Coordinates of C-alpha atoms in Angstrom, one line a residue:
X475 CA -28.9 -38.3 22.5
X476 CA -27.0 -35.9 23.4
X477 CA -27.5 -32.4 24.0
X478 CA -28.8 -30.7 20.9
X479 CA -26.2 -28.2 19.2
X480 CA -27.3 -24.5 19.6
X481 CA -28.2 -23.1 17.5
X482 CA -26.4 -20.5 16.1
X483 CA -24.1 -23.4 15.5
X484 CA -26.6 -25.7 13.3
X485 CA -25.4 -25.7 9.3
X486 CA -28.7 -26.4 7.3
X487 CA -27.4 -29.9 6.2
X488 CA -30.0 -32.1 7.4
X489 CA -27.5 -35.5 7.7
X490 CA -25.0 -33.3 8.7
X491 CA -26.9 -31.6 11.0
X492 CA -28.6 -34.7 12.7
X493 CA -24.9 -36.8 12.9
X494 CA -23.6 -33.8 15.0
X495 CA -26.6 -33.8 17.4
X496 CA -27.1 -38.2 17.4
X497 CA -24.4 -39.3 16.1
X498 CA -20.9 -37.5 16.9
X499 CA -20.0 -37.7 20.1
X500 CA -20.7 -41.4 19.9
X501 CA -18.2 -42.4 18.1
X502 CA -15.0 -41.7 20.3
X503 CA -12.6 -38.7 19.2
X504 CA -11.1 -36.1 21.1
X505 CA -12.7 -33.4 18.3
X506 CA -15.2 -30.7 20.3
X507 CA -18.1 -30.1 18.0
X508 CA -17.5 -27.2 18.5
X509 CA -15.1 -27.0 15.5
X510 CA -16.7 -30.0 13.8
X511 CA -19.6 -27.4 13.2
X512 CA -17.0 -25.0 13.0
X513 CA -15.0 -26.7 10.7
X514 CA -18.3 -28.2 8.4
X515 CA -19.5 -24.7 7.7
X516 CA -17.2 -24.1 6.4
X517 CA -16.8 -26.6 3.7
X518 CA -19.9 -25.7 3.3
X519 CA -19.2 -22.1 2.1
X520 CA -16.3 -23.6 0.5
X521 CA -19.4 -24.3 -2.2
X522 CA -21.3 -22.3 -2.4
X523 CA -18.0 -20.0 -3.6
X524 CA -17.6 -22.4 -5.9
X525 CA -14.7 -23.8 -4.2
X526 CA -14.1 -28.3 -5.1
X527 CA -11.8 -31.5 -4.1
X528 CA -10.7 -33.3 -1.4
X529 CA -10.7 -33.3 2.1
X530 CA -8.4 -35.6 3.4
X531 CA -7.5 -36.3 6.8
X532 CA -3.8 -37.6 8.7
X533 CA -4.7 -38.7 11.3
X534 CA -8.7 -40.6 11.2
X535 CA -9.3 -43.1 15.1
X536 CA -12.2 -43.7 14.5
X537 CA -14.3 -41.4 12.4
X538 CA -15.9 -38.6 15.0
X539 CA -14.5 -35.6 13.1
X540 CA -14.0 -37.2 9.7
X541 CA -17.6 -38.3 8.8
X542 CA -19.0 -34.6 10.2
X543 CA -16.6 -33.1 7.2
X544 CA -17.0 -36.3 4.6
X545 CA -20.8 -35.7 5.0
X546 CA -20.5 -31.7 4.3
X547 CA -19.0 -32.4 0.4
X548 CA -19.8 -33.6 -2.6
X549 CA -20.6 -36.1 -3.6
X550 CA -18.0 -36.2 -6.3
X551 CA -16.0 -35.4 -4.0
X552 CA -14.5 -37.8 -1.9
X553 CA -12.7 -38.7 1.8
X554 CA -9.5 -39.5 2.1
X555 CA -8.3 -40.8 5.9
X556 CA -4.9 -41.7 7.0
X557 CA -4.1 -42.9 9.4
X558 CA -1.8 -46.0 10.5
X559 CA -5.6 -47.3 12.1
X560 CA -3.7 -49.4 14.6
X561 CA -3.9 -48.1 18.2
X562 CA -5.6 -48.4 20.7
X563 CA -5.8 -52.2 18.8
X564 CA -5.9 -53.4 15.5
X565 CA -9.6 -53.2 15.3
X566 CA -9.5 -49.4 14.8
X567 CA -10.2 -49.9 10.8
X568 CA -13.3 -52.3 11.5
X569 CA -14.5 -49.5 14.0
X570 CA -13.9 -46.4 11.4
X571 CA -15.4 -48.0 8.8
X572 CA -18.5 -49.1 10.7
X573 CA -19.0 -45.7 12.4
X574 CA -19.0 -44.2 8.2
X575 CA -21.5 -47.1 7.0
X576 CA -23.6 -46.3 10.4
X577 CA -23.7 -42.5 9.4
X578 CA -24.7 -42.3 5.6
X579 CA -21.4 -42.3 3.9
X580 CA -20.8 -45.3 1.1
X581 CA -17.3 -47.4 0.7
X582 CA -17.0 -44.7 -2.5
X583 CA -17.1 -41.7 -0.7
X584 CA -15.1 -42.4 2.3
X585 CA -11.4 -44.3 2.1
X586 CA -9.9 -44.9 4.6
X587 CA -6.0 -45.1 3.7
X588 CA -4.4 -48.0 5.9
X589 CA -0.1 -46.3 5.5
X590 CA 2.4 -44.4 7.9
X591 CA 2.2 -40.4 6.8
X592 CA 5.6 -40.4 7.7
X593 CA 6.4 -42.0 4.9
X594 CA 4.2 -40.5 2.5
X595 CA 5.8 -38.5 -0.3
X596 CA 3.4 -35.5 -2.3
X597 CA 3.3 -37.8 -5.2
X598 CA 2.1 -40.5 -3.5
X599 CA -1.5 -37.9 -1.7
X600 CA -1.9 -36.3 -5.9
X601 CA -1.9 -40.3 -6.5
X602 CA -4.9 -41.0 -4.4
X603 CA -7.1 -36.9 -4.6
X604 CA -9.4 -37.3 -7.4
X605 CA -8.5 -33.1 -7.5
X606 CA -7.0 -31.0 -5.3
X607 CA -7.9 -30.9 -1.3
X608 CA -9.4 -28.5 -0.3
X609 CA -9.4 -29.5 3.6
X610 CA -6.5 -31.0 5.2
X611 CA -6.6 -31.2 8.4
X612 CA -3.5 -32.8 10.3
X613 CA -4.1 -34.8 14.0
X614 CA -0.9 -36.9 12.7
X615 CA 2.1 -37.8 15.2
X616 CA 2.1 -34.8 17.9
X617 CA 5.1 -33.7 17.0
X618 CA 7.1 -30.4 15.6
X619 CA 8.9 -32.5 13.2
X620 CA 5.7 -34.8 11.9
X621 CA 3.3 -31.4 12.1
X622 CA 6.2 -29.6 9.1
X623 CA 6.8 -33.3 7.2
X624 CA 2.3 -33.2 7.2
X625 CA 2.2 -29.5 6.6
X626 CA 5.2 -30.6 3.4
X627 CA 2.7 -32.7 1.9
X628 CA -0.5 -30.5 2.1
X629 CA 0.9 -27.7 0.8
X630 CA 1.6 -29.0 -2.5
X631 CA -1.7 -30.4 -3.1
X632 CA -4.1 -27.5 -1.8
X633 CA -6.7 -25.7 -3.4
X634 CA -4.6 -22.2 -4.0
X635 CA -8.5 -21.6 -1.9
X636 CA -8.7 -24.2 0.7
X637 CA -7.3 -24.5 4.1
X638 CA -5.3 -26.7 5.7
X639 CA -6.6 -27.5 9.9
X640 CA -3.8 -28.2 11.9
X641 CA -5.5 -30.0 15.6
X642 CA -3.8 -30.4 19.7
X643 CA -2.6 -26.5 18.4
X644 CA -1.8 -25.1 22.1
X645 CA -2.2 -28.0 24.0
X646 CA -0.5 -27.9 27.2
X647 CA 0.5 -32.2 26.3
X648 CA 1.7 -31.0 23.5
X649 CA 3.3 -27.4 24.2
X650 CA 5.9 -26.9 21.5
X651 CA 4.4 -28.6 18.4
X652 CA 3.2 -25.1 17.5
X653 CA 6.9 -23.8 17.0
X654 CA 6.5 -25.7 13.7
X655 CA 3.8 -23.8 12.7
X656 CA 5.5 -20.8 13.1
X657 CA 9.0 -22.7 11.1
X658 CA 5.8 -22.4 8.5
X659 CA 4.8 -19.8 8.3
X660 CA 8.5 -17.7 8.0
X661 CA 9.4 -20.5 5.1
X662 CA 5.8 -20.0 3.8
X663 CA 5.7 -16.5 3.2
X664 CA 2.3 -16.7 1.0
X665 CA 0.5 -18.3 3.9
X666 CA -1.7 -17.7 7.5
X667 CA -3.5 -19.1 10.5
X668 CA -7.2 -17.6 9.2
X669 CA -8.7 -18.2 12.3
X670 CA -8.4 -19.9 15.7
X671 CA -11.2 -22.6 16.9
X672 CA -10.6 -22.3 20.5
X673 CA -10.5 -25.2 22.9
X674 CA -14.3 -26.7 24.2
X675 CA -11.3 -28.4 27.1
X676 CA -8.0 -29.9 27.9
X677 CA -8.8 -33.1 25.5
X678 CA -10.6 -30.6 22.7
X679 CA -7.7 -28.5 22.6
X680 CA -8.1 -25.2 20.0
X681 CA -7.7 -26.1 16.6
X682 CA -5.4 -23.1 13.5
X683 CA -7.5 -22.9 10.2
X684 CA -4.8 -22.1 7.8
X685 CA -4.6 -20.4 4.4
X686 CA -3.0 -18.2 1.3
X687 CA -3.0 -15.2 2.3
X688 CA -5.3 -14.4 -0.8
X689 CA -7.8 -16.2 1.0
X690 CA -7.9 -14.8 3.7
X691 CA -11.0 -12.8 2.7
X692 CA -12.8 -15.6 1.6
X693 CA -13.3 -16.9 5.1
X694 CA -12.4 -14.5 7.3
X695 CA -15.7 -11.3 7.7
X696 CA -17.8 -14.7 6.4
X697 CA -17.2 -16.4 9.9
X698 CA -17.0 -13.6 12.2
X699 CA -20.8 -12.9 10.6
X700 CA -21.9 -15.9 10.8
X701 CA -20.7 -16.5 14.3
X702 CA -21.5 -13.3 15.7
X703 CA -21.7 -15.1 19.9
X704 CA -18.6 -17.4 19.3
X705 CA -16.4 -14.4 18.1
X706 CA -14.0 -12.8 20.5
X707 CA -13.3 -9.6 18.4
X708 CA -10.5 -9.2 20.3
X709 CA -8.5 -12.0 17.9
X710 CA -5.3 -12.7 17.4
X711 CA -1.4 -11.8 16.5
X712 CA -0.9 -14.8 14.5
X713 CA 2.9 -13.0 13.3
X714 CA 1.8 -9.5 12.1
X715 CA -1.8 -10.8 11.2
X716 CA -4.9 -10.2 12.5
X717 CA -6.6 -13.8 13.0
X718 CA -10.2 -14.4 13.8
X719 CA -10.6 -16.3 17.1
X720 CA -14.4 -18.3 17.4
X721 CA -14.4 -19.4 21.0
X722 CA -18.2 -21.3 23.3
X723 CA -18.0 -18.1 26.0
X724 CA -15.7 -14.6 24.4
X725 CA -15.2 -12.8 27.2
X726 CA -12.4 -10.9 28.4
X727 CA -10.3 -12.1 32.0
X728 CA -12.2 -11.1 35.4
X729 CA -9.4 -8.6 37.3
X730 CA -10.5 -8.9 40.6

């Protein structure tokens, strides 16, 4: 069994916390449990505040992060995983579906959409959803062009108070991917980087959480209150918006 999740990172949802403790690191993938726990808590926070909708993930792989967030959905909501499921082998889809069943997701609750995300139009995504998306995780092709395309789909299907989560921001392997986020925010003045979830290591890289400006208040203070031990109080300068920064060990650099 994996090392138990730190108490302050528990969500309070039994099946979800069991997965984070006992299943998360056993599903092949690169997202950190730190990010998975905080993201899933945000979905529970949405439910408590009357926000309903589906969960979408672009770049699902074998389902590590997908399962955690799907377990935070209500029974009437669906999780949709978009991937070509061809890397690293043609068995990736088989592994994804087996992982979903193993950790309690039904075929009706979790949907594998085998397709090329770069070819999707907003109408395609709307047709797949049962309603608006309240959480949209983008972990697809790591190029600025692909990220901007995925963002263009996301904004068309989002709940007004939904969250877009961007993976591998500030990753040294994709140093200019973040420029696409700046281009998006300049073009969409009503969106903000609401929070940054810091890396655990070079693989489990930071995530940016985006929402519309009028939804920031719904998430910002509750995040800081919920994770005081992980809150880096200096925050982040995100194009003039002072965003929340959550990290495993909030501290300043030691100057010798």
